[in-house]
Each structure stands twice: as C-alpha cells, then as structure tokens.
PDB file of C-alpha atoms in Angstrom:
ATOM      1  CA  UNK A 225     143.001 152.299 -24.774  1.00 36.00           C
ATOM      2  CA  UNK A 226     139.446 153.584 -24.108  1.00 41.00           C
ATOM      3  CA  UNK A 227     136.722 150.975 -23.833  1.00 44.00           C
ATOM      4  CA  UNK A 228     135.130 149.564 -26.818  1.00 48.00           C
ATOM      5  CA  UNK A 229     131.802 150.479 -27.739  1.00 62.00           C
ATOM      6  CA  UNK A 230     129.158 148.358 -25.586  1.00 91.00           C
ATOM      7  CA  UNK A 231     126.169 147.338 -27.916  1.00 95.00           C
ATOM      8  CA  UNK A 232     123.976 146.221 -24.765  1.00 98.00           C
ATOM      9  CA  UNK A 233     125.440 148.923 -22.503  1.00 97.00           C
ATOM     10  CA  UNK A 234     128.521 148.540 -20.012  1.00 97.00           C
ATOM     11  CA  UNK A 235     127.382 146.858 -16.962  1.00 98.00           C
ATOM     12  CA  UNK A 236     125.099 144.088 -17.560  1.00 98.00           C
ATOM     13  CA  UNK A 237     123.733 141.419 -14.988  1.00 98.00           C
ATOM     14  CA  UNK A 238     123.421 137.836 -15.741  1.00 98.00           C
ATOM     15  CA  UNK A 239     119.914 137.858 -13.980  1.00 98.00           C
ATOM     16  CA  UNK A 240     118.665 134.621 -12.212  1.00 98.00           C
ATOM     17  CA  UNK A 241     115.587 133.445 -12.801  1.00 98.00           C
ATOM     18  CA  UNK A 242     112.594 133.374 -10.095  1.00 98.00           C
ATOM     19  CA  UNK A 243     110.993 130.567  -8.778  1.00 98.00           C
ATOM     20  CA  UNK A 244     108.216 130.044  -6.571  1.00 97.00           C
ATOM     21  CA  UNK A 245     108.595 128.100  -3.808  1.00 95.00           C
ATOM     22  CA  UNK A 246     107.064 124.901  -5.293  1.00 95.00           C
ATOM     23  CA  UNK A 247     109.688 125.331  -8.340  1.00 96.00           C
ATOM     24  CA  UNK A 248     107.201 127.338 -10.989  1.00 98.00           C
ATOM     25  CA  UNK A 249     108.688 130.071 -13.172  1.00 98.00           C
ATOM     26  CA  UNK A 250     107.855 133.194 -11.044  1.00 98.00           C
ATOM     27  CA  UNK A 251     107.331 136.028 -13.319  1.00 98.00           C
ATOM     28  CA  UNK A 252     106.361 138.320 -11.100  1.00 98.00           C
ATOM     29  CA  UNK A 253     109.085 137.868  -9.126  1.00 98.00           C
ATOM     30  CA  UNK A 254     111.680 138.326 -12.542  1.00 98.00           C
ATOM     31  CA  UNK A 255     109.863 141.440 -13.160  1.00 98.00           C
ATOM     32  CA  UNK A 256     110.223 143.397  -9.504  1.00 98.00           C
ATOM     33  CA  UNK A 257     113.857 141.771  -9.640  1.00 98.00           C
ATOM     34  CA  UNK A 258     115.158 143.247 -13.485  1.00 98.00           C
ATOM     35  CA  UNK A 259     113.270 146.192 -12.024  1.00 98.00           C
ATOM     36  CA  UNK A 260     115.241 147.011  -8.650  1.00 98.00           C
ATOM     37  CA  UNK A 261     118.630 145.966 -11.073  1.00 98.00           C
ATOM     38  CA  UNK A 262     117.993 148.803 -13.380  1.00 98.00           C
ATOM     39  CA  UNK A 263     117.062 150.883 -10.664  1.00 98.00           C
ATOM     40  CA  UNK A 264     120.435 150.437  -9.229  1.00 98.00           C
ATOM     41  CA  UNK A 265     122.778 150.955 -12.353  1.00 96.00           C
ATOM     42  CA  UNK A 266     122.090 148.120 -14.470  1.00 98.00           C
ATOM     43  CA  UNK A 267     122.150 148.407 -17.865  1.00 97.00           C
ATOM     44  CA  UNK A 268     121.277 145.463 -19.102  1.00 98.00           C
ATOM     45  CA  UNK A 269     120.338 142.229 -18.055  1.00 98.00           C
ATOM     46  CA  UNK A 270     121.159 138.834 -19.784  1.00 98.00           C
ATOM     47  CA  UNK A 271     118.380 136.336 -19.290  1.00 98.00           C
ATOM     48  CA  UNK A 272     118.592 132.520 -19.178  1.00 98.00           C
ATOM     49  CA  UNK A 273     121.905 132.071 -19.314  1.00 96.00           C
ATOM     50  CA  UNK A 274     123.987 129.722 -17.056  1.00 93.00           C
ATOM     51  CA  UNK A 275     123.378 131.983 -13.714  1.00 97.00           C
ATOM     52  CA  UNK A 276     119.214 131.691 -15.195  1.00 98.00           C
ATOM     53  CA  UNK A 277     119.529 128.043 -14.622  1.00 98.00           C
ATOM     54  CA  UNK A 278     118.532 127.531 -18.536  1.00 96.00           C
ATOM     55  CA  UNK A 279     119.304 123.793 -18.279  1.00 95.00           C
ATOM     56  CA  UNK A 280     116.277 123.644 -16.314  1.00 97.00           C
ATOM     57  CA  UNK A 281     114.040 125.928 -18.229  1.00 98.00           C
ATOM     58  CA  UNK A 282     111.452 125.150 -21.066  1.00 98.00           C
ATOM     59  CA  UNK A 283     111.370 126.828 -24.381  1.00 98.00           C
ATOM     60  CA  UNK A 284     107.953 128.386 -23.217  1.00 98.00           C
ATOM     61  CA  UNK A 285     109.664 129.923 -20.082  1.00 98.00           C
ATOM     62  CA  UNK A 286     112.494 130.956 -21.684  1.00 98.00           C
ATOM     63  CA  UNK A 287     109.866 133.134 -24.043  1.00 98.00           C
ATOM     64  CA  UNK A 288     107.920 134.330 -20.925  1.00 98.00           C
ATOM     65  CA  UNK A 289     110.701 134.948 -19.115  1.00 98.00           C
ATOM     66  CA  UNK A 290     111.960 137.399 -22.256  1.00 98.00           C
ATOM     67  CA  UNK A 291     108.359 139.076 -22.529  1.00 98.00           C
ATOM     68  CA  UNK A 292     108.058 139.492 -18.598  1.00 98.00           C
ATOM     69  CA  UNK A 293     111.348 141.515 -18.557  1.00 98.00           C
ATOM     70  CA  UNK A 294     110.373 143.389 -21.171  1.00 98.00           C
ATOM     71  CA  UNK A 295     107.483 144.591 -19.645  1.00 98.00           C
ATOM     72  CA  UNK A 296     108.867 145.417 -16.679  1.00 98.00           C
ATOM     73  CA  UNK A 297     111.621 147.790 -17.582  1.00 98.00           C
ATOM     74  CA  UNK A 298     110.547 149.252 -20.996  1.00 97.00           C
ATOM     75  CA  UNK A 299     113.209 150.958 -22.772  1.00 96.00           C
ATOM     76  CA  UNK A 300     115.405 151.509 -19.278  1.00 97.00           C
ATOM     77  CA  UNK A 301     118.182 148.497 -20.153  1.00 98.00           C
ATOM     78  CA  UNK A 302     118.647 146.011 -22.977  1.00 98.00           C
ATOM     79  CA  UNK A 303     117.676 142.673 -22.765  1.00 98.00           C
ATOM     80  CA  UNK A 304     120.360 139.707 -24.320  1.00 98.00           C
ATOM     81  CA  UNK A 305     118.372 136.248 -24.243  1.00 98.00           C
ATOM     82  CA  UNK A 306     120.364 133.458 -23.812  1.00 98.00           C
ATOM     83  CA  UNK A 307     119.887 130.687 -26.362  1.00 98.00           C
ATOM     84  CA  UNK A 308     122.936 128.357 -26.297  1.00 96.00           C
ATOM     85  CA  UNK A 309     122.218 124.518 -26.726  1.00 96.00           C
ATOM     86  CA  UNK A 310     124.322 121.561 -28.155  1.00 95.00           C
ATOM     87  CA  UNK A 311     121.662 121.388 -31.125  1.00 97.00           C
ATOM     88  CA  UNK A 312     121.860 124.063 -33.904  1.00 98.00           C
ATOM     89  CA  UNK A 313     118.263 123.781 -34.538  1.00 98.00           C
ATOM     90  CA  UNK A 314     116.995 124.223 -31.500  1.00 98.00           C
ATOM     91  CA  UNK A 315     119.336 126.705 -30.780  1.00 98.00           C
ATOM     92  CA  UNK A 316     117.959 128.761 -33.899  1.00 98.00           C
ATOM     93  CA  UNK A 317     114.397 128.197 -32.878  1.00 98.00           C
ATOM     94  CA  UNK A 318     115.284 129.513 -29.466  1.00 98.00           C
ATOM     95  CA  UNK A 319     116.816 132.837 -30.961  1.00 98.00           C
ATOM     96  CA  UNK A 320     113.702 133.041 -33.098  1.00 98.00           C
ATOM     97  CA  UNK A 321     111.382 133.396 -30.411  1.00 98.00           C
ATOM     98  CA  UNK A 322     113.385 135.362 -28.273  1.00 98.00           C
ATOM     99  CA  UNK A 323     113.415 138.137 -30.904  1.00 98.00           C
ATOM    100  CA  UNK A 324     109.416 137.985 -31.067  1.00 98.00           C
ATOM    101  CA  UNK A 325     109.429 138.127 -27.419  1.00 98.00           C
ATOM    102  CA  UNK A 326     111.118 141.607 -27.252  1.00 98.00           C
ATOM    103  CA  UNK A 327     114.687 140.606 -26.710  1.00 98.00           C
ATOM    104  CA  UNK A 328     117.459 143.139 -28.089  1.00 98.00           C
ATOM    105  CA  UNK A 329     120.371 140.266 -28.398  1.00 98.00           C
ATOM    106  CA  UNK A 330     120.915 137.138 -28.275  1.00 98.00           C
ATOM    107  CA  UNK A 331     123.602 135.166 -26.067  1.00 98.00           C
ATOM    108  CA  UNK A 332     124.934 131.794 -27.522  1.00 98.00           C
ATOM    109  CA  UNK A 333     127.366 129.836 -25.708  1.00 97.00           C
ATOM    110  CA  UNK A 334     129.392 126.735 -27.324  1.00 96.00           C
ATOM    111  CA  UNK A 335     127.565 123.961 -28.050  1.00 96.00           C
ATOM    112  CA  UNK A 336     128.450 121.842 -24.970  1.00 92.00           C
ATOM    113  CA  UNK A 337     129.218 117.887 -24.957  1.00 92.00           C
ATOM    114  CA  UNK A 338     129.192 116.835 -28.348  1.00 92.00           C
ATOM    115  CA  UNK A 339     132.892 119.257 -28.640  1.00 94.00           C
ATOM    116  CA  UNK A 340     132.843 120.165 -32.595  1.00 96.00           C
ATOM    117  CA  UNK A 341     135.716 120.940 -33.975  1.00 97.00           C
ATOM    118  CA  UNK A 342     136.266 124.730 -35.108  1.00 98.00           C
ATOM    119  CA  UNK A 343     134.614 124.427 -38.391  1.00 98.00           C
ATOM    120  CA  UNK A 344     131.986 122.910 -37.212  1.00 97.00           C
ATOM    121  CA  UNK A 345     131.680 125.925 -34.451  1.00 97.00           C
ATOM    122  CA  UNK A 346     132.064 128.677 -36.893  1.00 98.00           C
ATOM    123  CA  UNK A 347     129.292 127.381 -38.957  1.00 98.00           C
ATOM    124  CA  UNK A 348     126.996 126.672 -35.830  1.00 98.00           C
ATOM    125  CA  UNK A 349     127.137 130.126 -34.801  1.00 98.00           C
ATOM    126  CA  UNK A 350     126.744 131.453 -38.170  1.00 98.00           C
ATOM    127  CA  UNK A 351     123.721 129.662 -38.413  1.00 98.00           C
ATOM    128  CA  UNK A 352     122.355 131.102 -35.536  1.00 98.00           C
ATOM    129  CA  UNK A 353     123.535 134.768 -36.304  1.00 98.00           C
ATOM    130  CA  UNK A 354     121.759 134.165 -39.912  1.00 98.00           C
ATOM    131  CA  UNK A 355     118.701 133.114 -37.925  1.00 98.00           C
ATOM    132  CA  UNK A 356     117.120 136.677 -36.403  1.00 98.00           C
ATOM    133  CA  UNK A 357     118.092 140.402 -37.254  1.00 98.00           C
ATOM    134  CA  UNK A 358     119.127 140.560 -34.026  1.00 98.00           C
ATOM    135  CA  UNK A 359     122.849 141.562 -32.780  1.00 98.00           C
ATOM    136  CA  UNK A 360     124.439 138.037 -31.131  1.00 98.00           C
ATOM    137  CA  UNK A 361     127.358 138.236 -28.557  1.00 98.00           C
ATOM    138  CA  UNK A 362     129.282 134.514 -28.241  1.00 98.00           C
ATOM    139  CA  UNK A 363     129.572 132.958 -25.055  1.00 97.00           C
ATOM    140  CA  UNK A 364     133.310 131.892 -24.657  1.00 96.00           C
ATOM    141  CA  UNK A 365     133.324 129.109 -21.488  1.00 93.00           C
ATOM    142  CA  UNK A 366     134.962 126.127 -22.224  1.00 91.00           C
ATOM    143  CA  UNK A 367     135.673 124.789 -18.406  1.00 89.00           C
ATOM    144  CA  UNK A 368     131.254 124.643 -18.977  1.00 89.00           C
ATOM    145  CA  UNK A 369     130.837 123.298 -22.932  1.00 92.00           C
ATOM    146  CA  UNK A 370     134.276 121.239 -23.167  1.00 91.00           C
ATOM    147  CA  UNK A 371     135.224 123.557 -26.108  1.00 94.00           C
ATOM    148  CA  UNK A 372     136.511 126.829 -26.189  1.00 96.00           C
ATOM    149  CA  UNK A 373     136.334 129.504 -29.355  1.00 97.00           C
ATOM    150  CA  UNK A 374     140.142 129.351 -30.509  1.00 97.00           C
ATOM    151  CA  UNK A 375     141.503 132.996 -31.678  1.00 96.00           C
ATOM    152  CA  UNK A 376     141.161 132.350 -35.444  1.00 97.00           C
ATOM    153  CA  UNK A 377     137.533 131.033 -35.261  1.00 98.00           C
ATOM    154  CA  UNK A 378     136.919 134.013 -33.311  1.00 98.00           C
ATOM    155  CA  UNK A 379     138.269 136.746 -35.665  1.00 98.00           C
ATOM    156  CA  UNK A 380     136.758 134.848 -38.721  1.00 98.00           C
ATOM    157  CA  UNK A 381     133.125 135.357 -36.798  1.00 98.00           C
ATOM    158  CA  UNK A 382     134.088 138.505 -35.755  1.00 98.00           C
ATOM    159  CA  UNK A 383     133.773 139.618 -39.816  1.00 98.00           C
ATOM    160  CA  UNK A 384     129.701 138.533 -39.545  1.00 98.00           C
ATOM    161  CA  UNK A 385     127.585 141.809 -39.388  1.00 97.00           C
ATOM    162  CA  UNK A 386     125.648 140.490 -36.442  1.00 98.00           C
ATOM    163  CA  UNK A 387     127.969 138.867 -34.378  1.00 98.00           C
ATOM    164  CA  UNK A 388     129.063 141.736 -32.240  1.00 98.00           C
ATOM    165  CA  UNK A 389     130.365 140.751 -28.405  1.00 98.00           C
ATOM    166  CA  UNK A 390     131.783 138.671 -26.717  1.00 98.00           C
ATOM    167  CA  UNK A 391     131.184 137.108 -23.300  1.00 98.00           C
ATOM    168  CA  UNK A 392     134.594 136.484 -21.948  1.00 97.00           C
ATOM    169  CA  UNK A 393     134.976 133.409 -19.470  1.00 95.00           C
ATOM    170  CA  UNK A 394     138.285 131.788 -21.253  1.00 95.00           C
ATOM    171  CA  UNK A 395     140.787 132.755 -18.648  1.00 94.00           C
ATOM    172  CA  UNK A 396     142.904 133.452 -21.689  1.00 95.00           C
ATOM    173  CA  UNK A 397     143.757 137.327 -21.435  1.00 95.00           C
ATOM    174  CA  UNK A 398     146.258 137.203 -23.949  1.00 96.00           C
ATOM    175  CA  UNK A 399     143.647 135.954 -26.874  1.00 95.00           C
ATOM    176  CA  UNK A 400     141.370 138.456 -25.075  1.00 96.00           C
ATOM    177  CA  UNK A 401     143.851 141.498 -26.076  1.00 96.00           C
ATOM    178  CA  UNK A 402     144.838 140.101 -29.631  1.00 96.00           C
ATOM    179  CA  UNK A 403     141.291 140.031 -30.386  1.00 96.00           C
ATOM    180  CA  UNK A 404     140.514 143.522 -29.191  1.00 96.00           C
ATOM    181  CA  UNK A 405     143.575 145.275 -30.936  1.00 96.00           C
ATOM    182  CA  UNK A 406     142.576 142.927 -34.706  1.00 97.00           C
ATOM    183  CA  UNK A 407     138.581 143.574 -34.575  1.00 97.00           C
ATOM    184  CA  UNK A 408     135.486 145.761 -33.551  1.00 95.00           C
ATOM    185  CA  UNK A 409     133.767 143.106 -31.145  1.00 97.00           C
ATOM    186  CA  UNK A 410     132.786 144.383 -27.812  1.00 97.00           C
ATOM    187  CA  UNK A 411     134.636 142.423 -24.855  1.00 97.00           C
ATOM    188  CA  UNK A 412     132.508 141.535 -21.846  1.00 98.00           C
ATOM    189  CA  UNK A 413     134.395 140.001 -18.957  1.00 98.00           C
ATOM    190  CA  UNK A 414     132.130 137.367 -17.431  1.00 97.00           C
ATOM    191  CA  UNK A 415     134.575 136.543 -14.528  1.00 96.00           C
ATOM    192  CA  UNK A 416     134.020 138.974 -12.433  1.00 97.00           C
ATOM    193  CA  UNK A 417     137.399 138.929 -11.208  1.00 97.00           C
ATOM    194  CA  UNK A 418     138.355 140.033 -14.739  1.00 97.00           C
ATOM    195  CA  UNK A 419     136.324 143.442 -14.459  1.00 98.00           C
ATOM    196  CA  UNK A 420     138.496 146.282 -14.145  1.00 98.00           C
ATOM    197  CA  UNK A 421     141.106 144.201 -15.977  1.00 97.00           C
ATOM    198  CA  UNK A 422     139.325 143.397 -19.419  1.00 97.00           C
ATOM    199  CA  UNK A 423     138.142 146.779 -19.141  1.00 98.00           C
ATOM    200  CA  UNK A 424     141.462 149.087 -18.592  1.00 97.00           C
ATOM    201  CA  UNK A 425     142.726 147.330 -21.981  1.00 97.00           C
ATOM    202  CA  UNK A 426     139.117 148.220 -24.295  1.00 96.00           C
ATOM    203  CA  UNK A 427     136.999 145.786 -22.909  1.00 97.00           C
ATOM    204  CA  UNK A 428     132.878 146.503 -22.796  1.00 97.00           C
ATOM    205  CA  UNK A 429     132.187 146.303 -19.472  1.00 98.00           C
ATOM    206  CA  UNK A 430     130.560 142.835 -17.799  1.00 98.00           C
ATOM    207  CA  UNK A 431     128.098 140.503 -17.351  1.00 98.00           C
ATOM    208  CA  UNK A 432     128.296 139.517 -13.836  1.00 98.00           C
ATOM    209  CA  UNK A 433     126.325 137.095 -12.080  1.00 98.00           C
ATOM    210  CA  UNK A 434     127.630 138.892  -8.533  1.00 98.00           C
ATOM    211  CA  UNK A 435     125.783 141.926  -9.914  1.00 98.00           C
ATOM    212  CA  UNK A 436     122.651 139.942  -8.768  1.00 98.00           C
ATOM    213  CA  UNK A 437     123.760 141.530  -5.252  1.00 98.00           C
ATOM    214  CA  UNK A 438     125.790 144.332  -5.409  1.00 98.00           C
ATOM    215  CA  UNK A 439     125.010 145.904  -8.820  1.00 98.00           C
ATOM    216  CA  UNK A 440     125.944 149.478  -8.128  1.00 98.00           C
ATOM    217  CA  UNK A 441     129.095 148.596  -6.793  1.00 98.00           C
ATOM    218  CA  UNK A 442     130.269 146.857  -9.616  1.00 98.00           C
ATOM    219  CA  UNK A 443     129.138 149.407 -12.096  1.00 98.00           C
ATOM    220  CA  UNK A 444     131.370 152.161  -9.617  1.00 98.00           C
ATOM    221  CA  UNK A 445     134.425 149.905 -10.948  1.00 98.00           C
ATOM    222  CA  UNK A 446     133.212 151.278 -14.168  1.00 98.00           C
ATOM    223  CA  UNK A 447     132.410 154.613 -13.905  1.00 98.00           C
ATOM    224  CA  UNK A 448     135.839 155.205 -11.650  1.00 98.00           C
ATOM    225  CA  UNK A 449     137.932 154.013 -14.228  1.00 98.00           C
ATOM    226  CA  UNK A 450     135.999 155.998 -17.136  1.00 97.00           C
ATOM    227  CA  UNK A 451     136.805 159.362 -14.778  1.00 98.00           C
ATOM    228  CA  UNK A 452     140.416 158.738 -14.326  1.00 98.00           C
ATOM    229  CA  UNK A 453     140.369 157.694 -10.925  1.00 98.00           C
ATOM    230  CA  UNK A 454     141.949 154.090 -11.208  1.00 98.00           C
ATOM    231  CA  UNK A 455     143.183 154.257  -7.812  1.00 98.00           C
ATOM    232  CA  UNK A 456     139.904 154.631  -6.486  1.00 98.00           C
ATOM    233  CA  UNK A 457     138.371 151.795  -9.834  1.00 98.00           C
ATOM    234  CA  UNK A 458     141.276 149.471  -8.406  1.00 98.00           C
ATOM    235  CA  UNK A 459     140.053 149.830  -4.763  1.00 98.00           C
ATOM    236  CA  UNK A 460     136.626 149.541  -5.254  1.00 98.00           C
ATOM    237  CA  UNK A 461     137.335 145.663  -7.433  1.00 98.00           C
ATOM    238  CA  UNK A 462     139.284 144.836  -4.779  1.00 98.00           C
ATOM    239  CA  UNK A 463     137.169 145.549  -1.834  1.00 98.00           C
ATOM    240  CA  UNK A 464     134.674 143.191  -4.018  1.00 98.00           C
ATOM    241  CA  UNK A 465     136.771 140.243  -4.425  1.00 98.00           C
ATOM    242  CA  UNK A 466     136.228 138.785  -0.943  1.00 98.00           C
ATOM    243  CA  UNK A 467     132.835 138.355  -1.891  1.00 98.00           C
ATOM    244  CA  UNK A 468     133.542 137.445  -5.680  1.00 98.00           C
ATOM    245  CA  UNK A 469     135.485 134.572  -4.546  1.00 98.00           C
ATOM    246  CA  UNK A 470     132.595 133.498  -1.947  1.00 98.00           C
ATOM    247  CA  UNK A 471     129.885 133.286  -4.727  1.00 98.00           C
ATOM    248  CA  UNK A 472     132.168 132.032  -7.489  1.00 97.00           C
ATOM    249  CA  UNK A 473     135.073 130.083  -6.489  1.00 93.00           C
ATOM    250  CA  UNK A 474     133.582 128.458  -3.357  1.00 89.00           C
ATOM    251  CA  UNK A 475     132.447 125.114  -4.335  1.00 92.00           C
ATOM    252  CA  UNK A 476     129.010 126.066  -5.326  1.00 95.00           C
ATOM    253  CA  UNK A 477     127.345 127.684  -8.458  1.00 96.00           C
ATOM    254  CA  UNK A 478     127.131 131.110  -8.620  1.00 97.00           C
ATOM    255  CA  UNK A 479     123.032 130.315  -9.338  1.00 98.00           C
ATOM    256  CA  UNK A 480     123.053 129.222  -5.865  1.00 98.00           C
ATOM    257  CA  UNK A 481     125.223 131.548  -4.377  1.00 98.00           C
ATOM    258  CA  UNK A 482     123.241 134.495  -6.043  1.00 98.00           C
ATOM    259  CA  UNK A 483     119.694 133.334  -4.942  1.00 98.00           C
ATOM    260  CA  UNK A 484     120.574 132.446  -1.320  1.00 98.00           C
ATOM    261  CA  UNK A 485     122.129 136.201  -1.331  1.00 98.00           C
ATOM    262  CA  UNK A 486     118.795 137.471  -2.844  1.00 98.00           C
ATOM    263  CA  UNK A 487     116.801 135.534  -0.263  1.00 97.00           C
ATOM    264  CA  UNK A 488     118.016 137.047   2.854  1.00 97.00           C
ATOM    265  CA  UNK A 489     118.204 140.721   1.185  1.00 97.00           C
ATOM    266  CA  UNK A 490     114.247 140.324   0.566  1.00 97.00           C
ATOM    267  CA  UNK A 491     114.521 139.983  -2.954  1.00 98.00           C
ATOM    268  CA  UNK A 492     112.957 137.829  -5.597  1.00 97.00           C
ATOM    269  CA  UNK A 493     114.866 134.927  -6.486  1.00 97.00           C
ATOM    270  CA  UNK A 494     113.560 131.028  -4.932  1.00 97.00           C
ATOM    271  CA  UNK A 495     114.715 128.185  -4.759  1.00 98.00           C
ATOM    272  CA  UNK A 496     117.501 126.521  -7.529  1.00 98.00           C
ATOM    273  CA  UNK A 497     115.914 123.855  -9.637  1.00 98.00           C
ATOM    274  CA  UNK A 498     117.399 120.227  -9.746  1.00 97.00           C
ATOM    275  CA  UNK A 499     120.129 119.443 -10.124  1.00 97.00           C
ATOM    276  CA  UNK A 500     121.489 122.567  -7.953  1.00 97.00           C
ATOM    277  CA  UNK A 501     120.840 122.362  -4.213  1.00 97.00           C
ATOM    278  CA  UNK A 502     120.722 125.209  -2.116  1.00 97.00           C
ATOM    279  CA  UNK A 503     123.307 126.810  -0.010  1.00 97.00           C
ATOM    280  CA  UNK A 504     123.883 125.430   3.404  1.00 97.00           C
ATOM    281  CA  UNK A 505     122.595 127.784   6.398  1.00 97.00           C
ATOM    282  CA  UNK A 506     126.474 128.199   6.844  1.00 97.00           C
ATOM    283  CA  UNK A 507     127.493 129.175   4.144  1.00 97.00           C
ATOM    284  CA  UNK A 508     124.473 131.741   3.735  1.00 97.00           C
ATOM    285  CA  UNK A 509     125.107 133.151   7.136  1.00 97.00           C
ATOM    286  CA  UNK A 510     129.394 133.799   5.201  1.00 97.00           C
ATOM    287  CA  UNK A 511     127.652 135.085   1.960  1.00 98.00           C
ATOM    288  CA  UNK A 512     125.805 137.642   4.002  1.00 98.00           C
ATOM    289  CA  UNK A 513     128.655 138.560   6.050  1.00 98.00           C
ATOM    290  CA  UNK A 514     130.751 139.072   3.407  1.00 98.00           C
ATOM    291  CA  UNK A 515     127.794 141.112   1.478  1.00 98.00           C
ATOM    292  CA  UNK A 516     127.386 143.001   4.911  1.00 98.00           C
ATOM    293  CA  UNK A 517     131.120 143.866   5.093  1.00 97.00           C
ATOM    294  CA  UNK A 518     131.529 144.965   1.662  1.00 97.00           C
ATOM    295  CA  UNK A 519     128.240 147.204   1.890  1.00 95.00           C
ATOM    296  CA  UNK A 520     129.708 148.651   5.441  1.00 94.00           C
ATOM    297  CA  UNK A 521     133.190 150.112   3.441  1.00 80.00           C
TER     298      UNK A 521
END
C-alpha cells in the first residue's frame, strides 16, 4: 500500500518550545530552532503540543509562539498549532487565534480528565473543526487524556471536510489499519517506534518529538522506504531505537529528554517549565552517548 497523502507533509517534528533561562518564552530561540529543523529535512513542525510543554503555556504564547515560527521559515514547512484542552470553548478560541497567527492546521488532542463519553467526543471535535477554515488532525493518546478515540467515533469524524489526520499514539495498530483501508485520513505515527511500521501499511509519515535531535535521520526512514530499499528503511529505524527508547521510554518526558539533548548540541531549547524537572547530569551524559553513537553509524 503506498503512503497516504500527507496534508502537512511526511516528516513533521513535534518542536519544543524555548525558554530563557529565567523560564520566559524565548522566541528567538523557537525561531533559529524551526529554522535549523527545516534546514535538515523537516517538513513541518507541530507547535505546542505535549513535547511544547502547552500545559505550561499562556494563550498569548501559544499565539506568539505560532507567529514567531511563521516568520522564521516562510513557506519552507507547514505549521500544525496545537490547541487541545479539556474545555471546548477554550479549545475553539485557541484554534481561532492560531489561524490568525499564520498556522496551516490545527492539532487537538482528547479532552483530558473530565473522560466524555464518545458522543460527547465526536461533538467536541466537531465543534472545534466548525470553528476555523483550517484543516484539523486529532490527537489519539489516551495513556495522556484518560480517553482514547474508539474506531467508530473515528470513522464518523473522519466524514467532516476538515478533519483530515490523525496523530497516532493508541498503541492499537489494528484500529490503525481498519481505519486506513475504510477512509481518506492521513495516519501520523507519533510513537516513534511506530515509524517505518505505520508507514509500510499507508501511513503519513510522523510527528516525532526525537526529531528534535536527529531530524534527518528519521526522515531517511522515509525516503528509504519510498525508494524501495526497506532493507536499508528497516536498518536505519533500528539503528534509532536505542536512542528512541532513551528519550521516550526512560522514565522521563520526552520534553525533557529533547531539551537536555538540544542543550549540549548548542541548540535552542532551555530549561522545562514546572512541573517537569530537568534531566540528571547522568542521564544527559547516556542521551548524548547514545545521540553520539547513532550519529557515528
């Protein structure tokens, strides 16, 4: 099956977002960081999602953040603006601004806590899809929001004209596939062990918060697999997954993870903002060994 078509591009990163040292939205620092992630094979970049600490971030950041981007790399990559909350009307008001400040999508997770039932979901995101003209890719996480998007809620949505993608952290590949052979949504794996997977069977691409790091090797997963070479697709996801598994599955967020990596490669990135702690000196001296490794072949 060949991949289906990506409406934000194939390889996106779920960017973190900048602080200064004192905790203050760096936007400086967002703008030379989306800038070296196109440069290196980045089409798109998802902003204030869970890896951009969004918790954490005000409405007016979240807007700045969005316009900062923008400026920075033009037409060169699409821009998806998170704007998942439990409320439906602040969610909308979110997705509202994010379309006047330049985004090109909009990324809405589950509404976490509160758990609504699947009527309740379907009409929450319709809400928000009715909200902007803007194209709107669901967020799929329920080990985060407590609820996931069951299969029939999801092919009911995926009949809405702007509902379009779907960021795939379910762990559920078999929904994944019976949703990709019944409708036209583009898949995005956002595990990143699911890369090459979700993508040999018509999947988008990604958005991967490891892309932070290594963002052209991820994308040469991609482009591997898209010229036949799956041997050489396969090897390249699994020479990653050392450091996958470091940054993801190691006890900490991949926020943290991510900026600690950024830190000690010289790029923007800051501290985490509270709750989140940074990374022990140990375990950033193992992040950049793996990194190191996996860069060495």
């Amino acid at each position: 099956m060949s991949p289906s078509t990506p409406p934000f591009g194939r390889a996106l990163c779920a960017m973190v977002t900048p602080f200064t040292s004192t905790g203050a939205l760096d936007l400086d620092g967002a703008a030379r960081l989306a800038d070296h992630l196109v440069s290196h094979d980045c089409d798109g970049l998802v902003l204030s999602g869970t890896t951009g600490e969004s918790p954490t971030t005000t409405d007016a950041e979240k807007s700045a953040l969005v316009t900062a981007v923008r400026e920075a790399v033009g037409g060169r990559a699409s821009i998806v603006a998170g704007v998942g909350t439990a409320d439906t009307a602040h969610t909308t008001e979110l997705a509202r601004e994010a379309e006047k400040a330049g985004a090109d999508g909009l990324l809405v997770a589950t509404p976490y806590y509160s758990r609504p039932p699947q009527d309740a979901l379907e009409a929450h995101f319709r809400e928000v899809a009715d909200a902007t003209d803007l194209p709107l890719a669901l967020y799929d996480i329920p080990a985060r929001t407590g609820t996931r998007i069951e299969p029939d809620t999801m092919l009911r949505l995926a009949e809405h004209p702007r509902i379009v993608a779907v960021k795939d952290c379910s762990y559920d590949f078999l929904a994944a596939q019976k949703i990709l052979a019944r409708t036209e949504l583009a898949y995005y794996a956002g595990c990143d062990e699911h890369i090459l997977a979700l993508y040999a069977v018509g999947g988008a691409g990604y958005v991967s918060t490891v892309a932070n790091v290594i963002p052209d090797h991820l994308r040469a997963v991609l482009d591997a697999f898209d010229a036949g070479d799956t041997a050489r697709a396969a090897g390249l996801q699994q020479r990653a997954i050392a450091l996958i598994e470091a940054m993801m599955a190691g006890g900490l967020p991949g926020t943290v993870t991510a900026k600690a990596l950024l830190t000690t490669l010289g790029l923007p990135g800051g501290p985490v903002r509270p709750p989140l702690r940074p990374a022990s000196p140990e375990t950033i001296d193992g992040l950049r060994s793996l990194y190191e490794a996996l860069m060495a072949g």
